[in-house]
Tab-separated table of C-alpha atoms in Angstrom:
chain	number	residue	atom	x	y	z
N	24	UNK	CA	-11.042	-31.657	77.767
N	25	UNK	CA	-12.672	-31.826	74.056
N	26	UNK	CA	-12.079	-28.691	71.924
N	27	UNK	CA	-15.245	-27.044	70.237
N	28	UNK	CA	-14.802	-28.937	67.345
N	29	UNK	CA	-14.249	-32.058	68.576
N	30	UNK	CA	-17.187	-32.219	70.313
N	31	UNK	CA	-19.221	-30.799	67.755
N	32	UNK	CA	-18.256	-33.251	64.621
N	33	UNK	CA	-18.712	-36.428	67.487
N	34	UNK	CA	-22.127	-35.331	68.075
N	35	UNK	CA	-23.093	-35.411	64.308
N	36	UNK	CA	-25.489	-38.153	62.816
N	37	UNK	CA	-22.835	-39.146	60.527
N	38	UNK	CA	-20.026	-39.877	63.026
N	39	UNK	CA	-21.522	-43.225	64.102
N	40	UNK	CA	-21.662	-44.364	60.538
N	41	UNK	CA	-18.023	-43.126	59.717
N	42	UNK	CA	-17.134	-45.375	62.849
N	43	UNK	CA	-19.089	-48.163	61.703
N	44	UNK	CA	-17.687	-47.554	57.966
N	45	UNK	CA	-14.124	-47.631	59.219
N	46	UNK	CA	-14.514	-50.854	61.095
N	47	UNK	CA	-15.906	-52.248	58.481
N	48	UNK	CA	-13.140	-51.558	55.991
N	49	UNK	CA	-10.513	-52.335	58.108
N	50	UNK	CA	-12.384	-55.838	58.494
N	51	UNK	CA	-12.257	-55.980	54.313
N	52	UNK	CA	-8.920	-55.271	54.794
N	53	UNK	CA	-7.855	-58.007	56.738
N	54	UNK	CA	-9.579	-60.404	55.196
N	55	UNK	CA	-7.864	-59.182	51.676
N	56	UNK	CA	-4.834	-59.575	53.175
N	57	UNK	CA	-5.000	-63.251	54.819
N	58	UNK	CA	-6.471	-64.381	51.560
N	59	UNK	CA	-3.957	-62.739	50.019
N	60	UNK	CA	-1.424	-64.827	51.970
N	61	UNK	CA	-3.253	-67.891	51.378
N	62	UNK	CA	-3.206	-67.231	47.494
N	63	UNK	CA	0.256	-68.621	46.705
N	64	UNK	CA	-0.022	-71.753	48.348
N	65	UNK	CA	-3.200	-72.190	46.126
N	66	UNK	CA	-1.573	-70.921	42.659
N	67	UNK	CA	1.351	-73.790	42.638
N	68	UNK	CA	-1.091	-76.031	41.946
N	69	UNK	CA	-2.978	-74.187	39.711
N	70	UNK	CA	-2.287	-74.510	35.982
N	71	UNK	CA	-2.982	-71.463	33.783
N	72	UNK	CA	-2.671	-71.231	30.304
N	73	UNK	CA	-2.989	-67.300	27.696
N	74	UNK	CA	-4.468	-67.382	24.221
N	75	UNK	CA	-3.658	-64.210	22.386
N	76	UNK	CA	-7.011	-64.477	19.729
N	77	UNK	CA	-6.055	-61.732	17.683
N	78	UNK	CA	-2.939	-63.597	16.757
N	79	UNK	CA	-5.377	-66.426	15.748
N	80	UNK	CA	-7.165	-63.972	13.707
N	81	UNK	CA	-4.507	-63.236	11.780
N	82	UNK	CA	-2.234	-65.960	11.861
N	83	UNK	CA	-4.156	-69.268	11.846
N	84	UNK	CA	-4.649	-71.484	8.244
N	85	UNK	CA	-8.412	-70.901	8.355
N	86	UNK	CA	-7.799	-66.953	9.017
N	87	UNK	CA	-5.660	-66.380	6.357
N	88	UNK	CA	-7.937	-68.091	3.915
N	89	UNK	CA	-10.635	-66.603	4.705
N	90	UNK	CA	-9.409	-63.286	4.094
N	91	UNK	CA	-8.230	-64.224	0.893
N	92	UNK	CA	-11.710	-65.652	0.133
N	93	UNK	CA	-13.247	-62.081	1.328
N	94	UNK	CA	-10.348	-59.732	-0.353
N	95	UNK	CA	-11.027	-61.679	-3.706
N	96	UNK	CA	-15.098	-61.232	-3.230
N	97	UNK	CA	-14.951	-57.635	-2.418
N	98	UNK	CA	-12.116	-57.339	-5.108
N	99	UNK	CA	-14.306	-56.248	-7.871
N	100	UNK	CA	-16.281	-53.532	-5.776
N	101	UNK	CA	-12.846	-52.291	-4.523
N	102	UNK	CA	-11.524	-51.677	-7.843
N	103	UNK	CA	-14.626	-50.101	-8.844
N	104	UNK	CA	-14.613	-46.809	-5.816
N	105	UNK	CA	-10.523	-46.724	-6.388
N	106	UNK	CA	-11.621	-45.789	-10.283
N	107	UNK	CA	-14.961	-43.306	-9.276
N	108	UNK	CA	-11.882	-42.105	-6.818
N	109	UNK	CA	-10.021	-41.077	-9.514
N	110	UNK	CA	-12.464	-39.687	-12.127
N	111	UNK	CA	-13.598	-37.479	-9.016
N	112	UNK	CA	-9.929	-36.275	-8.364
N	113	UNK	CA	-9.633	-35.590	-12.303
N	114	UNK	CA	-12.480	-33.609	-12.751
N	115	UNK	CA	-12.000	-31.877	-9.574
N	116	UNK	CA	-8.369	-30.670	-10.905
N	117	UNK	CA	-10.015	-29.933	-14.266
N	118	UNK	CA	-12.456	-27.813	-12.528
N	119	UNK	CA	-9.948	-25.896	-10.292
N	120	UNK	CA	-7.955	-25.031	-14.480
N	121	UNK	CA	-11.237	-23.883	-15.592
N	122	UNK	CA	-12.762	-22.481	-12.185
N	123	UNK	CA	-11.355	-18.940	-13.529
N	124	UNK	CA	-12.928	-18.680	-17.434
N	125	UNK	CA	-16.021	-20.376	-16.419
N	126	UNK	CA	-19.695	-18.260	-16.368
N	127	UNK	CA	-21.412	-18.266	-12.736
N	128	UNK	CA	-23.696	-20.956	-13.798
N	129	UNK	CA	-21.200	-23.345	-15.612
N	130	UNK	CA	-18.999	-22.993	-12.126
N	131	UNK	CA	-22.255	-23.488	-10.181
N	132	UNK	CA	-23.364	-26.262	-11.959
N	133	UNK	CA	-19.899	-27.959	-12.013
N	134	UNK	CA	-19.195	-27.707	-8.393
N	135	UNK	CA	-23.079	-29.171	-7.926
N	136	UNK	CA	-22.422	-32.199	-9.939
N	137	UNK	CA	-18.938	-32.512	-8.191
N	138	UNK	CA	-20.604	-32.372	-4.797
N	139	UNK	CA	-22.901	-35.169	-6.017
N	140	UNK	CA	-19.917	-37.253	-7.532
N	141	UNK	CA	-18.447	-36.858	-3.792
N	142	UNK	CA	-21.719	-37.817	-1.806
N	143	UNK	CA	-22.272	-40.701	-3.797
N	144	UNK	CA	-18.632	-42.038	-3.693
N	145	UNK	CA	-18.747	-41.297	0.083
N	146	UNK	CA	-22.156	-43.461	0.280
N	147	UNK	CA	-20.707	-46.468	-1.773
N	148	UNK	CA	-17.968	-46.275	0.690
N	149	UNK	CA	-19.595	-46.814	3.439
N	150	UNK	CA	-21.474	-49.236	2.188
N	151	UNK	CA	-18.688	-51.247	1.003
N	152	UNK	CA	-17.551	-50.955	4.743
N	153	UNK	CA	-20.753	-52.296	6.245
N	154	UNK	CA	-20.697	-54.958	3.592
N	155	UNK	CA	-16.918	-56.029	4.014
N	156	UNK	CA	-17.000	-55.836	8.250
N	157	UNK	CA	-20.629	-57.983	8.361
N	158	UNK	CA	-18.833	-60.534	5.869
N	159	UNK	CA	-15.380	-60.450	7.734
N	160	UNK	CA	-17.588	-60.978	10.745
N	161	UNK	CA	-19.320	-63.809	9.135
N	162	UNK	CA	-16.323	-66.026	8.071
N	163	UNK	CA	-14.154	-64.999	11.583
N	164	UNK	CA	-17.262	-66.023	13.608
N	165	UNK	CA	-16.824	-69.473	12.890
N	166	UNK	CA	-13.167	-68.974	13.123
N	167	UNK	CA	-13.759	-67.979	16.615
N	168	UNK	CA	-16.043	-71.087	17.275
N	169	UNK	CA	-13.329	-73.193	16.307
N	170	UNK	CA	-10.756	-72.070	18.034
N	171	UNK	CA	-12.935	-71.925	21.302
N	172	UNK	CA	-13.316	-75.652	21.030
N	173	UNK	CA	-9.549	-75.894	20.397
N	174	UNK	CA	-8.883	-74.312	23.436
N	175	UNK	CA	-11.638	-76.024	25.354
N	176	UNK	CA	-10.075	-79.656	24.124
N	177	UNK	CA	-6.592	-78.891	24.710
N	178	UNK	CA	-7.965	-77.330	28.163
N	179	UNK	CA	-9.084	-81.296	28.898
N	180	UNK	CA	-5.839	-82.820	27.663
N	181	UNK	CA	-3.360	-80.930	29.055
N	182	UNK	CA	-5.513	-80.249	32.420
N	183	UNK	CA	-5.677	-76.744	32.266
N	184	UNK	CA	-7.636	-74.988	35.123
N	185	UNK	CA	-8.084	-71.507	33.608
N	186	UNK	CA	-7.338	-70.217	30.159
N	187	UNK	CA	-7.378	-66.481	29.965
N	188	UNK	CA	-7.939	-64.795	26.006
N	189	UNK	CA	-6.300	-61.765	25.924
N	190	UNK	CA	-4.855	-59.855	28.334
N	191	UNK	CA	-2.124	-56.951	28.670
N	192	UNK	CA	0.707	-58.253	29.571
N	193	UNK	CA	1.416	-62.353	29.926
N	194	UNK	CA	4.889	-64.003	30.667
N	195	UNK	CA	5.193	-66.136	27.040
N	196	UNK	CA	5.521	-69.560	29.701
N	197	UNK	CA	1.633	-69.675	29.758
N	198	UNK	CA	0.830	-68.441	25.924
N	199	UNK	CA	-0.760	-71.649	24.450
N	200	UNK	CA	-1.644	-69.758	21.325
N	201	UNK	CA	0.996	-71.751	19.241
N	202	UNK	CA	-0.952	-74.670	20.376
N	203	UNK	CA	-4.243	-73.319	18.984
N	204	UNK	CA	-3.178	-72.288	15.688
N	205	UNK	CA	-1.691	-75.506	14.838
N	206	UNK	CA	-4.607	-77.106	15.924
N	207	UNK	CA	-6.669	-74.965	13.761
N	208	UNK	CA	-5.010	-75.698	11.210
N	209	UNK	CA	-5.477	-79.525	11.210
C-alpha cells in the first residue's frame, strides 16, 4: 500500500518528466562512459603538441626587439610624467611647510593649482597607457601572426594532430614552444 505522499507526488504533472529526465541522463551517462573507454585506444595514436604563447611573447628574438623598439619610442614621454611626477611631489611637500603661514586664499589657490597639476598628470598618464598598450598591441600582433604560422608549419612537418596554446597545467613532453621560438627567430 502507497503512503499519502507517495501517491500524491506520483500523481503530479512533473513526475512523468522527472522519469523521462532520469532515463535520459542515465542514457548520457552511459554513453560518456563507453566513449570514455574507447578514448585511450584512440589517444595512442594521436599526437599532441602545447605552445605556451606568453613565453613567446616574452622570450622570442622578434619579442624582445620589439619591446626595445617600443621602450625606446615611448622613452622620451616616460621621462617626461617621471619629471611632472616629481615637481608635483615637490610642491606638494612645499605646500604642506607653508600650509600653516599661508592666508585662506594663498592656501586655496595653492591646493587649486595642485589639484590641477594632479588631474593633468593623471590624464597624461593614461594616455601614455592607451598609447603604449595600442602600440605594444601593434608590434605583438604580427608577432602573434608569425608564430601561428610557425606552429601551423611545424604542425605539417612533424604531423601534429592538435596543438593546444595555453593551458593550465601540461606535462613539458608535449611543450613545442622551444620549437617555436627558435623558429621565430630565424
Amino acid at each position: 500500500m502507497m503512503s499519502d505522499f507517495a501517491l500524491k507526488s506520483s500523481n503530479t504533472p512533473g513526475a512523468k518528466r522527472r522519469g523521462k529526465l532520469g532515463g535520459s541522463i542515465a542514457l548520457v551517462g552511459a554513453l560518456i562512459l563507453g566513449s570514455a573507454a574507447a578514448l585511450p585506444a584512440q589517444a595512442q595514436n594521436t599526437k599532441i603538441g602545447f605552445v605556451n604563447t606568453e613565453r613567446i611573447l616574452r622570450e622570442s628574438g622578434p619579442a624582445k626587439t620589439a619591446q626595445s623598439k617600443i621602450e625606446a619610442e615611448f622613452k622620451k614621454r616616460d621621462d617626461e610624467l617621471q619629471r611632472l611626477n616629481n615637481s608635483l611631489r615637490s610642491q606638494a611637500e612645499k605646500f604642506d611647510k607653508d600650509a600653516p603661514v599661508l592666508s585662506e586664499s594663498d592656501r586655496v589657490k595653492r591646493q587649486r593649482d595642485l589639484s590641477n597639476l594632479d588631474t593633468d598628470l593623471q590624464r597624461k598618464r593614461r594616455e601614455f597607457q592607451e598609447d603604449f598598450n595600442r602600440r605594444r598591441n601593434e608590434e605583438f600582433s604580427g608577432i602573434v601572426t608569425k608564430a601561428n604560422e610557425a606552429i601551423k608549419r611545424i604542425a605539417e612537418q612533424e604531423s601534429y594532430d592538435l596543438i593546444i596554446q595555453d593551458a593550465v597545467t601540461v606535462n613539458p613532453r608535449i611543450d613545442i614552444t622551444d620549437k617555436v621560438i627558435q623558429s621565430l627567430g630565424k
